[in-house]
mmCIF file of C-alpha atoms in Angstrom:
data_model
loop_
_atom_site.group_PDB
_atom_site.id
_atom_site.type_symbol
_atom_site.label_atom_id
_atom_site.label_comp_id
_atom_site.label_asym_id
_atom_site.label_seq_id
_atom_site.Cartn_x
_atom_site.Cartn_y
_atom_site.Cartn_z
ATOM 1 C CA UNK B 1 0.213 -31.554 1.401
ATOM 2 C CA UNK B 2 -0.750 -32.550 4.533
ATOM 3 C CA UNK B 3 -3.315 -30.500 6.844
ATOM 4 C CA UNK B 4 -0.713 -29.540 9.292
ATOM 5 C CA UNK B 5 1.635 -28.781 7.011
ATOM 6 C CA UNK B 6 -1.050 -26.301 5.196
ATOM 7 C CA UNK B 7 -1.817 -24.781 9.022
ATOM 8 C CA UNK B 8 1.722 -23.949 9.532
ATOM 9 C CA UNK B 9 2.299 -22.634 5.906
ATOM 10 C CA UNK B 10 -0.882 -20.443 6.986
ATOM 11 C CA UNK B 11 0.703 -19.648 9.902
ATOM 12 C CA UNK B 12 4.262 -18.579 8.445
ATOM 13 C CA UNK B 13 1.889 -16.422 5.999
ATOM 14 C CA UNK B 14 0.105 -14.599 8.805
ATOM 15 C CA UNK B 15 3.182 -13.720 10.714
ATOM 16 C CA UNK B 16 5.322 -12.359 7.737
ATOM 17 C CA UNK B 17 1.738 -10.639 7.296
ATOM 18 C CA UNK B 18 2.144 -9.103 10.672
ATOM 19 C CA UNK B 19 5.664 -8.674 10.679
ATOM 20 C CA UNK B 20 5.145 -6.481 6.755
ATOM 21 C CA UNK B 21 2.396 -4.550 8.563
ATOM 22 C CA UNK B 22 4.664 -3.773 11.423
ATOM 23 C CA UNK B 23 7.215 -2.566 9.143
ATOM 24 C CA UNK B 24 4.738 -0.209 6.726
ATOM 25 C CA UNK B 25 3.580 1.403 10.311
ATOM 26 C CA UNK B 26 6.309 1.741 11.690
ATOM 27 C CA UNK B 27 7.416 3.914 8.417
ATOM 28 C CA UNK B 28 4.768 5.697 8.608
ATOM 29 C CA UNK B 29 4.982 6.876 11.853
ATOM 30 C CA UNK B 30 8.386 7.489 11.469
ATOM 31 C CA UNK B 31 9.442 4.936 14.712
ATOM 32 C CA UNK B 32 12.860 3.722 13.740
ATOM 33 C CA UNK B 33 13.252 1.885 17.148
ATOM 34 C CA UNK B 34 10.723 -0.608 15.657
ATOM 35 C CA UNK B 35 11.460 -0.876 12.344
ATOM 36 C CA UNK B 36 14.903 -1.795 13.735
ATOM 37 C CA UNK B 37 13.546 -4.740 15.422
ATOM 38 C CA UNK B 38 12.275 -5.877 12.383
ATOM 39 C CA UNK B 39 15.414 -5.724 10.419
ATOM 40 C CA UNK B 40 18.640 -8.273 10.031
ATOM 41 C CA UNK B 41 21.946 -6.881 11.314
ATOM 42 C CA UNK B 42 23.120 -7.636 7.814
ATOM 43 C CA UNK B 43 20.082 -6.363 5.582
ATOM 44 C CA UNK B 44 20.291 -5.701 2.150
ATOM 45 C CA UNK B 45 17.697 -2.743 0.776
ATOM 46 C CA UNK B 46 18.461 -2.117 -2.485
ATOM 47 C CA UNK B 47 15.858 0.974 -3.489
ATOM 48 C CA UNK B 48 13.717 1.107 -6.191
ATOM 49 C CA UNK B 49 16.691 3.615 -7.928
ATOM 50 C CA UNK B 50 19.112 0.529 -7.680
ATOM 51 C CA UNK B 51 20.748 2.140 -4.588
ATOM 52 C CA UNK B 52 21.909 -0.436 -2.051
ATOM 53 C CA UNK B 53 22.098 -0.050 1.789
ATOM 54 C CA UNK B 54 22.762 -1.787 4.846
ATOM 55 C CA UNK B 55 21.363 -2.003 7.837
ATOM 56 C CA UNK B 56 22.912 1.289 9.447
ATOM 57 C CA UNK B 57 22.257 3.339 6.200
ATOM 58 C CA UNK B 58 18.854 2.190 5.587
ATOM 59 C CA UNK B 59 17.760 3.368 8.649
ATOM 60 C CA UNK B 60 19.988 6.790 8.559
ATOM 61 C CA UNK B 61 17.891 7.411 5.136
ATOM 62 C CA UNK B 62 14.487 7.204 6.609
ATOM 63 C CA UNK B 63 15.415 8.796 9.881
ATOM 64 C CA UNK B 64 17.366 11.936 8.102
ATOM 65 C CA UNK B 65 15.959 11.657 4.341
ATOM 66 C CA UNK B 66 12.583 10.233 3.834
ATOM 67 C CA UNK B 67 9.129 10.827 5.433
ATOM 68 C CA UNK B 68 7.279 7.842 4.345
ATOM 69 C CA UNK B 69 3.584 9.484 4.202
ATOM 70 C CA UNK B 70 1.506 6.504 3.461
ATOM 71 C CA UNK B 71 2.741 2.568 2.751
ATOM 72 C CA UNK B 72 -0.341 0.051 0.906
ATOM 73 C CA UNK B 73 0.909 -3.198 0.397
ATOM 74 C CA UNK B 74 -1.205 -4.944 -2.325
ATOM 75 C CA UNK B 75 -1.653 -8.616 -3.101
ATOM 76 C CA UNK B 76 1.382 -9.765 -1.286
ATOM 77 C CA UNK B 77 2.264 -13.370 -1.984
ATOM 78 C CA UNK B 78 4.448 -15.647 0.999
ATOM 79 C CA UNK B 79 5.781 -18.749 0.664
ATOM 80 C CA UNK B 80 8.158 -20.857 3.086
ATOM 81 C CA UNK B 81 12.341 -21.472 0.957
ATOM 82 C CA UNK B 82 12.516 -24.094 3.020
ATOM 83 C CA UNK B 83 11.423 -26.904 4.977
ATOM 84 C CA UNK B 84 12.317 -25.902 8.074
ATOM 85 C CA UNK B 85 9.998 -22.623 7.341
ATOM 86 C CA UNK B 86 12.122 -20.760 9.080
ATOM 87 C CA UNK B 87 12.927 -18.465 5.900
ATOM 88 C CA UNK B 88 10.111 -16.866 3.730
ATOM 89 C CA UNK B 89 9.928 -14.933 0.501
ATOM 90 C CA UNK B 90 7.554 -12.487 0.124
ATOM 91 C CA UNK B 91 6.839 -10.454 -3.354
ATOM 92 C CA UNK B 92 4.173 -8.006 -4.463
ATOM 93 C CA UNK B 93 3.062 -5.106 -5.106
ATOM 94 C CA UNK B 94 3.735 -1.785 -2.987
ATOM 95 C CA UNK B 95 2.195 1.942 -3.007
ATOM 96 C CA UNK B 96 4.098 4.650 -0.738
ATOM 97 C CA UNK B 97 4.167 8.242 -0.967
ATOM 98 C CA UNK B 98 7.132 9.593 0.558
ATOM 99 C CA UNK B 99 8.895 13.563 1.090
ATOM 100 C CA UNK B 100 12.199 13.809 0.407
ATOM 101 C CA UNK B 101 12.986 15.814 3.305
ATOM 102 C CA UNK B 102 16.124 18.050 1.475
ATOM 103 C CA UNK B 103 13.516 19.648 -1.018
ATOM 104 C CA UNK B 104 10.391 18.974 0.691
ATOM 105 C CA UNK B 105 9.368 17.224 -3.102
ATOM 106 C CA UNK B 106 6.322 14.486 -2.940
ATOM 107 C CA UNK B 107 6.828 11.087 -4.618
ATOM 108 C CA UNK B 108 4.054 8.608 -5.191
ATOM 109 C CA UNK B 109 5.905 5.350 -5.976
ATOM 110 C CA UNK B 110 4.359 2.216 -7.455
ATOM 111 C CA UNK B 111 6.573 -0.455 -7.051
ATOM 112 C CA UNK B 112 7.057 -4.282 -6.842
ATOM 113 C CA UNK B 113 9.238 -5.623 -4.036
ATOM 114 C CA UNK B 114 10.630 -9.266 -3.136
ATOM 115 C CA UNK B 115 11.697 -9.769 0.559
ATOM 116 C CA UNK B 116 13.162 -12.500 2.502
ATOM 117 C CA UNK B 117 12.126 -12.736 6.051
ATOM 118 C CA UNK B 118 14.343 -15.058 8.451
ATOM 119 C CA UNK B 119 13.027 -16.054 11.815
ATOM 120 C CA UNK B 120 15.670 -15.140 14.626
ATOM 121 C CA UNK B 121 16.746 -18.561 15.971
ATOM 122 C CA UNK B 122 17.311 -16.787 19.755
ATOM 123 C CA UNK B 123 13.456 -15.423 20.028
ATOM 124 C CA UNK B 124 11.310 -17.331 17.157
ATOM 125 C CA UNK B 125 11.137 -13.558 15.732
ATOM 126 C CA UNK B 126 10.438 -12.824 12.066
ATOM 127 C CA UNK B 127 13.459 -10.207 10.646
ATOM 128 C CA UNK B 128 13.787 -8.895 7.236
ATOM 129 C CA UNK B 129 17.209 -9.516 6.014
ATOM 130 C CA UNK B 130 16.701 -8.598 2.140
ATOM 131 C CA UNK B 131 14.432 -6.164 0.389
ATOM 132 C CA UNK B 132 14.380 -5.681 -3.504
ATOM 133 C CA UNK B 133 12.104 -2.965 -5.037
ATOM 134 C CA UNK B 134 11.553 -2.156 -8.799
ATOM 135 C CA UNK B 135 9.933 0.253 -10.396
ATOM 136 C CA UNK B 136 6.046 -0.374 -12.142
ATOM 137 C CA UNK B 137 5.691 1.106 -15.782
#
């Protein structure tokens, strides 16, 4: 691999660093304005129950449903899907506690999640357009 190749693969990794960092804070703070700009109009956010979502319903569940209370990522691996390294995978490990608003009940969640992050070809943007979560044992 050449060196420049290696400094833009570090690149790509810092920004979907950023980008995954962006989107943790923002569901934290409960700003759904930005974790909209970080989002695909045609995500896919399957939960770690198997429930599936777009982009409209993803967001109406942590607006109306969930208040994330903390998000840790943990040893999260990136890597470019293509040579244009304008899409990115991203999988590891993710800690969240979260309310379920209805009952006011306290989850602490361990789970592993694999996301694909597309850069917007009209701004040079990272957006998430898929996000996978499973459940740890």
């Amino acid at each position: 691999m050449s060196t420049n190749t290696q400094t833009t693969l570090n690149t790509l990794q810092q920004e979907i660093t950023q980008c995954e960092q962006q989107r943790c804070d923002a569901l934290v703070k409960g700003d759904i304005a930005a974790l909209e700009k970080l989002l695909t109009q045609d995500l896919v956010h399957i939960h770690a129950n198997g429930q599936g979502e777009d982009l409209s319903a993803y967001l109406n569940t942590v607006a109306q449903h969930l208040e994330c209370l903390t998000v840790q990522r943990v040893d999260l691996k990136i890597r470019a899907s293509n040579a244009a390294l304008n899409v990115a995978v991203a999988t590891g490990e993710l800690k969240q506690t979260i309310r379920v608003r209805a009952n006011g009940q306290q989850v602490d969640m361990r789970i592993v999640t694999t996301q694909v992050w597309q850069r917007d070809e009209a701004n040079g943007q990272w957006k998430q357009s898929s996000f996978h979560a499973t459940n740890i044992a």
